Amino acid sequence: MSNHSKSRAKILQNIFTPASPKYISLLELPSQNPRWFNETRERPFLIAAPLEETDIWSVIRCSKKLGVQVRIKSGGHDYEGLSVHSKSPFVMVDLTNLNSINIDLKDKTAWVQAGATLGQLYYQIASKSKTHAFPAGLCQGLGLGGHISSGGLETLLRKYGLAVDNVLDARFMDVKGNILDRKAMGEDLFWALTGGGGASFGVILAWKLKLVRIPEQVTVFFFRRILDLGDLSLLHKWQRTAHQLPEDLFTRVLVQKIGNGPGAGNIVQVTYNGMFLGPAAGLVQLLREEFPEFGLETEDVSWIQSVVFFSGRKPNQPAETLLSKFKNTKFFNKGTSDFLKAPVPDNGWKMIQEIAQVAEKQIAFKRSLHKMMAPYVAKSPRTAYINYKDLDLGENDEDYSYTHGKEWGEKYFKGNFERLAKIKGKVDPGNYFRNQLSIPVFVEESTETE
């Protein structure tokens, strides 16, 4: 690597073997999911934490020569940990040091390197303006590289769309080491990177983002009650009505078992919370007409305080808390997702309480819930959100054929999967950038079968 780097000394200082003191901290600390930390046989045999974008090519070039894979890690929040473990030998490229953020309020844009976190981006925007924001995820530690390339759900989505809808340009490194912007890569590849998962095609280096306008004062709110199977009218009303409310209002429902251990029973709590782009008086008037059942607790805050609130803290805590990205929660997470095409009926909500009675292990709970949700969600195919990767829905598993990939790929991308595979064949025909859920190279099915 040093022979192909412009900064030989610096690149060697940022290469770590399992014997290096920093190896474990780089592998574990940015991640919110320690499920894979005990899989010592599947760890990277080297971790590279480059200080310059060009050093990434040195790592890729040498890895290709050695015949080993490269996995790119920006935030480490992937539910399946695809950047931190693999059955095949690999080098992990940690983008943490590549986190510069340049905001241009005159142009209403920001160039952000892929190793920056959402918390860093939000903090930088708020330090320059009280009336600008960027619509991206709710978790402060998410890395920009992977999060944006696979969607990005957040509180501004009803008015401004997903994070990926607000991307103007990108810097991207292909398998040959070329660094391309939107004009150089062409619209097909740019389309693939903005929704198809960048790690399948190369390395996302940076995004150019469009900032959006928000009022100086917004309102956050929440309303809780215990799930009452005898009266599901409020849940049904929310399902029928929430999407018809003004786009300045974001609401969501969290259905959670509360209490643990003996005697906890089957108590399920339903929380309605959200954000309104305006002062509390406007929200109260709106909901008094639409949801008089809500006994809301509301608070007028700035947008950055709302970000603090949705990160799990009280909104009066300082915005600097968003910069504390190296927080290992020790929660063993397993995620999945579905898209609803119709409101969930009574039986669906009752099912949640039934599962709460018997579930002890989280993965068993998730799999039971996913199986029992089947009658109420999208079908043919049953669809999912790529930012909530779930290997239970299928994976490459060393079979990188297009036919095999369709089995899981169309669940995430539907009819776009074929187009993504064709773009993959042009950008990375040798399929160097691959993992358990990477886009395969397109091959006509009749030819592939023969």
Tab-separated table of C-alpha atoms in Angstrom:
chain	number	residue	atom	x	y	z
A	1	MET	CA	0.000	0.000	0.000
A	2	SER	CA	2.770	2.414	0.844
A	3	ASN	CA	4.341	1.896	-2.607
A	4	HIS	CA	1.164	3.193	-4.249
A	5	SER	CA	0.357	6.025	-1.850
A	6	LYS	CA	1.367	9.672	-2.106
A	7	SER	CA	1.723	9.755	1.678
A	8	ARG	CA	3.618	6.550	2.484
A	9	ALA	CA	4.199	7.311	6.160
A	10	LYS	CA	0.634	8.426	6.827
A	11	ILE	CA	-1.020	5.442	5.195
A	12	LEU	CA	1.100	2.988	7.197
A	13	GLN	CA	0.160	4.798	10.403
A	14	ASN	CA	-3.490	4.116	9.613
A	15	ILE	CA	-3.291	0.415	8.803
A	16	PHE	CA	-4.218	-1.809	11.743
A	17	THR	CA	-3.812	-5.560	12.246
A	18	PRO	CA	-5.633	-7.589	14.922
A	19	ALA	CA	-2.559	-7.091	17.115
A	20	SER	CA	-2.815	-3.303	16.918
A	21	PRO	CA	-4.173	-1.520	20.026
A	22	LYS	CA	-6.715	0.433	17.918
A	23	TYR	CA	-8.004	-2.560	15.968
A	24	ILE	CA	-10.850	-3.536	18.322
A	25	SER	CA	-12.002	0.031	18.887
A	26	LEU	CA	-12.176	0.688	15.133
A	27	LEU	CA	-14.053	-2.569	14.616
A	28	GLU	CA	-16.546	-2.144	17.441
A	29	LEU	CA	-17.037	1.344	18.806
A	30	PRO	CA	-18.778	3.125	15.916
A	31	SER	CA	-21.238	0.269	15.611
A	32	GLN	CA	-24.584	0.150	17.400
A	33	ASN	CA	-24.883	-3.615	16.978
A	34	PRO	CA	-22.406	-5.964	18.697
A	35	ARG	CA	-23.972	-9.150	17.300
A	36	TRP	CA	-20.880	-9.875	15.253
A	37	PHE	CA	-18.102	-8.930	17.659
A	38	ASN	CA	-17.512	-12.493	18.884
A	39	GLU	CA	-17.194	-13.847	15.331
A	40	THR	CA	-13.396	-13.690	15.463
A	41	ARG	CA	-12.960	-15.916	12.400
A	42	GLU	CA	-14.972	-13.490	10.268
A	43	ARG	CA	-13.144	-10.303	11.256
A	44	PRO	CA	-11.097	-8.246	8.765
A	45	PHE	CA	-7.438	-9.232	8.658
A	46	LEU	CA	-6.598	-5.546	8.198
A	47	ILE	CA	-8.420	-2.298	8.938
A	48	ALA	CA	-7.493	0.793	6.939
A	49	ALA	CA	-8.579	4.224	8.186
A	50	PRO	CA	-7.326	6.551	5.418
A	51	LEU	CA	-6.804	10.273	5.879
A	52	GLU	CA	-6.997	10.996	2.150
A	53	GLU	CA	-9.541	9.811	-0.399
A	54	THR	CA	-6.768	8.744	-2.775
A	55	ASP	CA	-5.443	6.293	-0.176
A	56	ILE	CA	-8.617	4.237	-0.603
A	57	TRP	CA	-7.396	3.314	-4.082
A	58	SER	CA	-4.087	2.113	-2.617
A	59	VAL	CA	-6.028	-0.244	-0.368
A	60	ILE	CA	-8.268	-1.482	-3.194
A	61	ARG	CA	-5.374	-1.931	-5.620
A	62	CYS	CA	-3.369	-4.064	-3.205
A	63	SER	CA	-6.425	-6.030	-2.071
A	64	LYS	CA	-7.256	-6.887	-5.676
A	65	LYS	CA	-3.690	-8.033	-6.236
A	66	LEU	CA	-3.902	-10.299	-3.180
A	67	GLY	CA	-7.320	-11.596	-4.211
A	68	VAL	CA	-9.147	-10.399	-1.106
A	69	GLN	CA	-12.295	-8.332	-0.765
A	70	VAL	CA	-12.777	-4.795	0.520
A	71	ARG	CA	-15.692	-3.745	2.718
A	72	ILE	CA	-16.460	-0.056	3.265
A	73	LYS	CA	-17.638	1.160	6.671
A	74	SER	CA	-18.981	4.662	7.214
A	75	GLY	CA	-21.185	4.500	10.319
A	76	GLY	CA	-21.349	0.810	11.130
A	77	HIS	CA	-25.111	0.754	11.771
A	78	ASP	CA	-25.989	-1.942	9.231
A	79	TYR	CA	-28.292	-4.429	10.987
A	80	GLU	CA	-26.435	-7.343	9.388
A	81	GLY	CA	-22.932	-5.925	9.913
A	82	LEU	CA	-21.870	-6.480	6.304
A	83	SER	CA	-18.919	-4.095	6.645
A	84	VAL	CA	-17.440	-5.743	9.759
A	85	HIS	CA	-17.639	-9.481	9.130
A	86	SER	CA	-17.347	-11.881	6.202
A	87	LYS	CA	-16.643	-15.559	5.635
A	88	SER	CA	-14.108	-14.536	2.973
A	89	PRO	CA	-10.831	-12.732	3.827
A	90	PHE	CA	-11.278	-8.977	3.566
A	91	VAL	CA	-9.892	-5.558	4.393
A	92	MET	CA	-12.224	-3.118	6.112
A	93	VAL	CA	-11.897	0.501	5.002
A	94	ASP	CA	-13.102	2.744	7.823
A	95	LEU	CA	-14.108	6.175	6.507
A	96	THR	CA	-14.289	7.840	9.934
A	97	ASN	CA	-11.418	10.225	9.168
A	98	LEU	CA	-13.029	11.371	5.911
A	99	ASN	CA	-15.701	13.528	7.509
A	100	SER	CA	-15.341	17.075	6.163
A	101	ILE	CA	-18.503	19.163	5.771
A	102	ASN	CA	-18.632	22.305	3.625
A	103	ILE	CA	-21.887	24.264	3.763
A	104	ASP	CA	-22.792	26.983	1.254
A	105	LEU	CA	-25.859	28.827	2.503
A	106	LYS	CA	-25.875	31.130	-0.514
A	107	ASP	CA	-26.224	28.122	-2.788
A	108	LYS	CA	-28.258	26.168	-0.167
A	109	THR	CA	-25.993	23.132	-0.555
A	110	ALA	CA	-23.488	21.082	1.412
A	111	TRP	CA	-20.633	18.831	0.298
A	112	VAL	CA	-20.252	16.073	2.892
A	113	GLN	CA	-17.696	13.280	2.933
A	114	ALA	CA	-19.031	9.770	3.385
A	115	GLY	CA	-17.434	9.247	6.809
A	116	ALA	CA	-19.360	12.113	8.410
A	117	THR	CA	-22.296	11.205	10.631
A	118	LEU	CA	-25.777	12.647	10.528
A	119	GLY	CA	-25.160	14.224	13.924
A	120	GLN	CA	-22.099	16.050	12.598
A	121	LEU	CA	-24.005	17.257	9.541
A	122	TYR	CA	-27.019	18.460	11.529
A	123	TYR	CA	-24.783	20.257	14.041
A	124	GLN	CA	-22.841	22.035	11.303
A	125	ILE	CA	-26.009	23.167	9.518
A	126	ALA	CA	-27.549	24.486	12.745
A	127	SER	CA	-24.368	26.353	13.656
A	128	LYS	CA	-24.719	28.370	10.440
A	129	SER	CA	-28.475	28.785	10.076
A	130	LYS	CA	-31.708	28.520	12.075
A	131	THR	CA	-33.833	28.169	8.949
A	132	HIS	CA	-32.042	25.422	7.008
A	133	ALA	CA	-32.032	21.662	7.481
A	134	PHE	CA	-31.359	18.423	5.667
A	135	PRO	CA	-33.905	15.590	5.574
A	136	ALA	CA	-32.114	12.435	6.703
A	137	GLY	CA	-32.352	9.781	9.413
A	138	LEU	CA	-33.149	10.039	13.113
A	139	CYS	CA	-30.059	8.290	14.494
A	140	GLN	CA	-27.152	10.671	15.046
A	141	GLY	CA	-24.431	8.085	14.463
A	142	LEU	CA	-25.473	6.985	10.973
A	143	GLY	CA	-22.720	7.410	8.398
A	144	LEU	CA	-23.658	9.504	5.364
A	145	GLY	CA	-22.097	7.115	2.849
A	146	GLY	CA	-24.380	4.128	3.275
A	147	HIS	CA	-27.437	5.793	4.773
A	148	ILE	CA	-28.103	8.132	1.868
A	149	SER	CA	-27.310	5.641	-0.885
A	150	SER	CA	-30.113	3.392	0.381
A	151	GLY	CA	-32.862	5.920	1.067
A	152	GLY	CA	-33.015	7.817	4.351
A	153	LEU	CA	-36.300	8.110	6.269
A	154	GLU	CA	-36.839	11.085	8.589
A	155	THR	CA	-39.223	13.657	10.040
A	156	LEU	CA	-39.158	15.938	6.972
A	157	LEU	CA	-40.006	13.219	4.454
A	158	ARG	CA	-43.659	14.196	3.902
A	159	LYS	CA	-42.607	17.666	2.734
A	160	TYR	CA	-39.166	17.041	1.245
A	161	GLY	CA	-38.935	13.311	0.533
A	162	LEU	CA	-36.145	10.938	1.477
A	163	ALA	CA	-32.538	11.946	2.035
A	164	VAL	CA	-31.669	10.492	-1.355
A	165	ASP	CA	-34.260	12.724	-3.029
A	166	ASN	CA	-32.157	15.704	-1.997
A	167	VAL	CA	-28.816	14.619	-3.476
A	168	LEU	CA	-27.464	16.860	-6.233
A	169	ASP	CA	-24.074	15.306	-6.963
A	170	ALA	CA	-21.593	12.755	-5.699
A	171	ARG	CA	-17.910	11.865	-5.732
A	172	PHE	CA	-17.439	8.179	-6.443
A	173	MET	CA	-14.443	5.852	-6.854
A	174	ASP	CA	-14.880	2.989	-9.305
A	175	VAL	CA	-13.102	-0.348	-9.449
A	176	LYS	CA	-10.301	1.175	-11.542
A	177	GLY	CA	-9.628	3.964	-9.077
A	178	ASN	CA	-11.252	6.704	-11.149
A	179	ILE	CA	-12.906	9.437	-9.092
A	180	LEU	CA	-16.092	10.526	-10.846
A	181	ASP	CA	-18.695	13.212	-10.283
A	182	ARG	CA	-22.262	13.085	-11.571
A	183	LYS	CA	-21.363	14.413	-15.005
A	184	ALA	CA	-18.456	12.018	-15.454
A	185	MET	CA	-20.294	8.919	-14.200
A	186	GLY	CA	-23.493	9.565	-16.162
A	187	GLU	CA	-27.103	9.536	-15.061
A	188	ASP	CA	-27.515	5.746	-15.010
A	189	LEU	CA	-24.808	5.218	-12.400
A	190	PHE	CA	-25.896	8.289	-10.440
A	191	TRP	CA	-29.424	6.837	-10.367
A	192	ALA	CA	-28.067	3.515	-9.083
A	193	LEU	CA	-26.028	5.173	-6.336
A	194	THR	CA	-29.010	7.206	-5.145
A	195	GLY	CA	-31.173	4.361	-3.940
A	196	GLY	CA	-29.530	1.133	-5.052
A	197	GLY	CA	-26.879	0.956	-2.346
A	198	GLY	CA	-23.496	2.432	-3.264
A	199	ALA	CA	-21.383	-0.439	-1.902
A	200	SER	CA	-22.390	-2.683	-4.819
A	201	PHE	CA	-20.775	-0.401	-7.388
A	202	GLY	CA	-17.706	1.137	-5.779
A	203	VAL	CA	-16.941	3.628	-3.038
A	204	ILE	CA	-19.059	6.679	-2.262
A	205	LEU	CA	-16.581	9.401	-1.279
A	206	ALA	CA	-18.890	12.377	-0.789
A	207	TRP	CA	-22.381	13.712	-1.441
A	208	LYS	CA	-23.523	17.143	-2.559
A	209	LEU	CA	-26.772	17.764	-0.689
A	210	LYS	CA	-29.600	20.238	-1.193
A	211	LEU	CA	-30.530	22.015	2.028
A	212	VAL	CA	-34.213	22.719	2.690
A	213	ARG	CA	-35.941	25.647	4.382
A	214	ILE	CA	-37.639	25.209	7.729
A	215	PRO	CA	-39.243	27.678	10.169
A	216	GLU	CA	-37.219	28.894	13.153
A	217	GLN	CA	-39.730	27.259	15.453
A	218	VAL	CA	-41.073	23.720	15.130
A	219	THR	CA	-43.084	21.551	17.514
A	220	VAL	CA	-42.325	18.070	18.781
A	221	PHE	CA	-45.019	16.040	20.508
A	222	PHE	CA	-45.902	12.652	21.915
A	223	PHE	CA	-48.960	10.873	23.249
A	224	ARG	CA	-48.897	7.462	24.952
A	225	ARG	CA	-51.474	4.916	25.945
A	226	ILE	CA	-51.598	1.187	26.709
A	227	LEU	CA	-52.792	-0.984	23.826
A	228	ASP	CA	-56.427	-1.826	24.526
A	229	LEU	CA	-57.616	-4.669	22.325
A	230	GLY	CA	-61.178	-3.757	23.167
A	231	ASP	CA	-60.855	-0.299	21.628
A	232	LEU	CA	-58.579	0.021	18.594
A	233	SER	CA	-60.466	2.954	17.150
A	234	LEU	CA	-57.611	5.446	17.543
A	235	LEU	CA	-55.109	3.186	15.780
A	236	HIS	CA	-57.543	2.625	12.940
A	237	LYS	CA	-58.254	6.332	12.694
A	238	TRP	CA	-54.530	7.106	12.540
A	239	GLN	CA	-54.091	4.598	9.710
A	240	ARG	CA	-56.959	6.092	7.723
A	241	THR	CA	-56.187	9.733	8.369
A	242	ALA	CA	-52.487	10.453	9.017
A	243	HIS	CA	-51.471	10.462	5.354
A	244	GLN	CA	-54.198	12.996	4.540
A	245	LEU	CA	-53.001	15.595	7.075
A	246	PRO	CA	-50.949	18.624	5.896
A	247	GLU	CA	-47.407	17.776	4.789
A	248	ASP	CA	-45.970	20.035	7.523
A	249	LEU	CA	-46.997	17.348	10.020
A	250	PHE	CA	-45.003	14.139	10.471
A	251	THR	CA	-46.439	11.458	12.753
A	252	ARG	CA	-45.487	7.902	13.540
A	253	VAL	CA	-46.685	5.121	15.824
A	254	LEU	CA	-44.361	3.035	17.988
A	255	VAL	CA	-45.830	-0.199	19.346
A	256	GLN	CA	-43.604	-1.632	22.064
A	257	LYS	CA	-43.721	-4.152	24.858
A	258	ILE	CA	-42.909	-2.459	28.162
A	259	GLY	CA	-41.348	-4.092	31.172
A	260	ASN	CA	-39.058	-7.124	31.361
A	261	GLY	CA	-38.675	-10.159	33.523
A	262	PRO	CA	-41.190	-12.101	35.651
A	263	GLY	CA	-44.479	-10.333	36.175
A	264	ALA	CA	-44.049	-7.986	33.254
A	265	GLY	CA	-47.053	-9.589	31.584
A	266	ASN	CA	-48.158	-8.667	28.114
A	267	ILE	CA	-48.394	-4.887	28.449
A	268	VAL	CA	-47.944	-3.164	25.104
A	269	GLN	CA	-47.522	0.592	24.882
A	270	VAL	CA	-48.570	2.651	21.868
A	271	THR	CA	-46.754	5.979	21.369
A	272	TYR	CA	-47.812	8.567	18.830
A	273	ASN	CA	-45.091	11.128	18.254
A	274	GLY	CA	-43.941	13.466	15.555
A	275	MET	CA	-43.005	16.959	14.477
A	276	PHE	CA	-44.913	19.929	13.117
A	277	LEU	CA	-43.219	22.612	11.012
A	278	GLY	CA	-44.572	25.520	12.977
A	279	PRO	CA	-45.382	26.643	16.540
A	280	ALA	CA	-47.390	24.529	18.962
A	281	ALA	CA	-50.484	26.702	18.636
A	282	GLY	CA	-50.859	25.698	14.992
A	283	LEU	CA	-50.397	22.028	15.781
A	284	VAL	CA	-52.901	22.059	18.644
A	285	GLN	CA	-55.506	23.696	16.440
A	286	LEU	CA	-54.924	21.161	13.662
A	287	LEU	CA	-55.082	18.119	15.910
A	288	ARG	CA	-58.038	19.434	17.867
A	289	GLU	CA	-59.968	19.118	14.622
A	290	GLU	CA	-58.471	15.822	13.402
A	291	PHE	CA	-57.452	13.976	16.596
A	292	PRO	CA	-59.290	15.376	19.615
A	293	GLU	CA	-58.425	12.087	21.370
A	294	PHE	CA	-54.803	13.176	21.709
A	295	GLY	CA	-53.908	14.625	25.083
A	296	LEU	CA	-50.702	15.950	23.616
A	297	GLU	CA	-47.527	16.942	25.367
A	298	THR	CA	-46.012	19.526	23.017
A	299	GLU	CA	-42.943	21.713	23.055
A	300	ASP	CA	-41.816	24.596	20.833
A	301	VAL	CA	-38.223	23.986	19.806
A	302	SER	CA	-35.738	24.769	17.078
A	303	TRP	CA	-35.129	22.216	14.341
A	304	ILE	CA	-31.810	21.137	15.882
A	305	GLN	CA	-33.573	20.602	19.224
A	306	SER	CA	-36.082	18.382	17.429
A	307	VAL	CA	-33.150	16.340	16.125
A	308	VAL	CA	-31.925	15.945	19.715
A	309	PHE	CA	-35.443	14.873	20.740
A	310	PHE	CA	-35.696	12.189	18.052
A	311	SER	CA	-32.237	10.880	18.927
A	312	GLY	CA	-33.742	9.775	22.250
A	313	ARG	CA	-32.901	12.745	24.462
A	314	LYS	CA	-34.815	15.658	25.919
A	315	PRO	CA	-34.893	18.562	23.447
A	316	ASN	CA	-33.338	20.966	25.957
A	317	GLN	CA	-30.059	19.061	25.931
A	318	PRO	CA	-27.229	20.778	24.036
A	319	ALA	CA	-26.810	20.153	20.328
A	320	GLU	CA	-23.240	19.009	21.018
A	321	THR	CA	-24.694	15.690	22.191
A	322	LEU	CA	-25.208	14.898	18.487
A	323	LEU	CA	-21.444	14.735	18.040
A	324	SER	CA	-20.978	11.835	20.462
A	325	LYS	CA	-21.044	9.150	17.797
A	326	PHE	CA	-18.852	6.549	19.517
A	327	LYS	CA	-21.555	5.216	21.776
A	328	ASN	CA	-21.752	1.428	21.933
A	329	THR	CA	-25.236	0.605	23.168
A	330	LYS	CA	-24.562	-3.135	23.517
A	331	PHE	CA	-27.969	-3.852	22.019
A	332	PHE	CA	-28.007	-6.969	19.857
A	333	ASN	CA	-30.159	-5.703	16.999
A	334	LYS	CA	-31.925	-7.584	14.262
A	335	GLY	CA	-34.125	-5.592	11.915
A	336	THR	CA	-36.580	-6.202	9.138
A	337	SER	CA	-39.223	-4.186	7.309
A	338	ASP	CA	-42.408	-4.317	5.276
A	339	PHE	CA	-44.507	-1.936	3.215
A	340	LEU	CA	-48.223	-1.763	3.943
A	341	LYS	CA	-50.747	-1.418	1.137
A	342	ALA	CA	-53.808	-1.274	3.391
A	343	PRO	CA	-54.572	-0.570	7.072
A	344	VAL	CA	-53.775	-3.347	9.526
A	345	PRO	CA	-57.059	-4.906	10.785
A	346	ASP	CA	-57.929	-5.840	14.364
A	347	ASN	CA	-56.325	-9.283	14.082
A	348	GLY	CA	-53.012	-7.718	13.150
A	349	TRP	CA	-52.871	-5.488	16.221
A	350	LYS	CA	-54.001	-8.330	18.484
A	351	MET	CA	-51.181	-10.452	17.115
A	352	ILE	CA	-48.630	-8.002	18.542
A	353	GLN	CA	-49.921	-8.476	22.078
A	354	GLU	CA	-49.969	-12.255	21.656
A	355	ILE	CA	-46.312	-12.231	20.606
A	356	ALA	CA	-45.429	-10.000	23.551
A	357	GLN	CA	-46.669	-12.765	25.857
A	358	VAL	CA	-44.302	-15.429	24.571
A	359	ALA	CA	-41.267	-13.748	23.018
A	360	GLU	CA	-38.068	-14.065	25.036
A	361	LYS	CA	-35.281	-13.815	22.507
A	362	GLN	CA	-35.173	-10.810	20.202
A	363	ILE	CA	-34.310	-12.657	16.977
A	364	ALA	CA	-37.023	-15.230	17.608
A	365	PHE	CA	-39.445	-12.368	18.261
A	366	LYS	CA	-38.501	-10.606	15.031
A	367	ARG	CA	-38.898	-13.756	12.960
A	368	SER	CA	-42.233	-14.601	14.557
A	369	LEU	CA	-43.532	-11.095	13.975
A	370	HIS	CA	-42.372	-11.096	10.357
A	371	LYS	CA	-44.093	-14.417	9.686
A	372	MET	CA	-47.338	-13.332	11.305
A	373	MET	CA	-47.383	-10.002	9.453
A	374	ALA	CA	-47.593	-11.764	6.091
A	375	PRO	CA	-51.376	-11.386	5.594
A	376	TYR	CA	-51.254	-7.607	6.123
A	377	VAL	CA	-48.349	-6.414	3.968
A	378	ALA	CA	-47.363	-6.111	0.310
A	379	LYS	CA	-47.307	-9.367	-1.670
A	380	SER	CA	-45.877	-10.775	-4.929
A	381	PRO	CA	-43.220	-9.905	-3.982
A	382	ARG	CA	-43.274	-9.149	-0.294
A	383	THR	CA	-41.219	-5.971	-0.199
A	384	ALA	CA	-38.656	-4.485	2.186
A	385	TYR	CA	-36.520	-1.361	2.729
A	386	ILE	CA	-32.840	-1.796	1.836
A	387	ASN	CA	-31.632	0.362	4.739
A	388	TYR	CA	-33.078	-2.332	7.037
A	389	LYS	CA	-31.069	-5.209	5.605
A	390	ASP	CA	-32.289	-8.649	6.646
A	391	LEU	CA	-30.478	-11.798	5.545
A	392	ASP	CA	-33.543	-13.843	6.499
A	393	LEU	CA	-35.117	-12.491	3.296
A	394	GLY	CA	-32.299	-14.025	1.232
A	395	GLU	CA	-28.651	-13.400	0.448
A	396	ASN	CA	-25.971	-14.148	-2.111
A	397	ASP	CA	-24.209	-16.681	0.154
A	398	GLU	CA	-21.290	-17.051	-2.289
A	399	ASP	CA	-23.721	-17.476	-5.191
A	400	TYR	CA	-23.477	-14.156	-7.029
A	401	SER	CA	-25.553	-15.163	-10.036
A	402	TYR	CA	-28.281	-12.855	-11.270
A	403	THR	CA	-30.903	-15.621	-11.075
A	404	HIS	CA	-30.119	-16.296	-7.420
A	405	GLY	CA	-29.944	-12.569	-6.652
A	406	LYS	CA	-33.445	-11.983	-7.972
A	407	GLU	CA	-34.835	-14.148	-5.170
A	408	TRP	CA	-33.970	-11.480	-2.609
A	409	GLY	CA	-33.221	-8.462	-4.815
A	410	GLU	CA	-36.738	-7.922	-6.077
A	411	LYS	CA	-37.975	-7.769	-2.484
A	412	TYR	CA	-35.939	-4.598	-2.019
A	413	PHE	CA	-35.966	-3.132	-5.532
A	414	LYS	CA	-38.889	-4.749	-7.398
A	415	GLY	CA	-38.599	-4.005	-11.136
A	416	ASN	CA	-35.547	-1.799	-10.642
A	417	PHE	CA	-33.400	-4.816	-9.748
A	418	GLU	CA	-32.743	-5.742	-13.385
A	419	ARG	CA	-31.702	-2.195	-14.261
A	420	LEU	CA	-29.371	-2.066	-11.249
A	421	ALA	CA	-27.776	-5.371	-12.306
A	422	LYS	CA	-27.202	-4.054	-15.834
A	423	ILE	CA	-25.492	-0.943	-14.466
A	424	LYS	CA	-23.403	-3.162	-12.188
A	425	GLY	CA	-22.216	-5.087	-15.245
A	426	LYS	CA	-20.961	-1.875	-16.853
A	427	VAL	CA	-19.307	-0.388	-13.761
A	428	ASP	CA	-17.900	-3.497	-12.049
A	429	PRO	CA	-18.099	-6.376	-14.557
A	430	GLY	CA	-15.745	-8.552	-12.503
A	431	ASN	CA	-17.985	-8.175	-9.419
A	432	TYR	CA	-15.137	-7.081	-7.166
A	433	PHE	CA	-17.379	-5.029	-4.889
A	434	ARG	CA	-19.579	-7.716	-3.399
A	435	ASN	CA	-21.167	-8.808	-0.159
A	436	GLN	CA	-24.108	-10.864	1.016
A	437	LEU	CA	-26.598	-8.319	-0.391
A	438	SER	CA	-24.676	-6.741	-3.257
A	439	ILE	CA	-26.223	-6.279	-6.699
A	440	PRO	CA	-25.025	-9.062	-9.065
A	441	VAL	CA	-23.950	-8.613	-12.679
A	442	PHE	CA	-26.880	-8.995	-15.060
A	443	VAL	CA	-26.920	-12.115	-17.240
A	444	GLU	CA	-29.818	-13.165	-19.448
A	445	GLU	CA	-31.565	-15.902	-17.512
A	446	SER	CA	-31.743	-18.343	-20.436
A	447	THR	CA	-27.977	-17.985	-21.042
A	448	GLU	CA	-27.210	-18.232	-17.353
A	449	THR	CA	-29.199	-21.422	-16.990
A	450	GLU	CA	-27.438	-23.029	-19.942
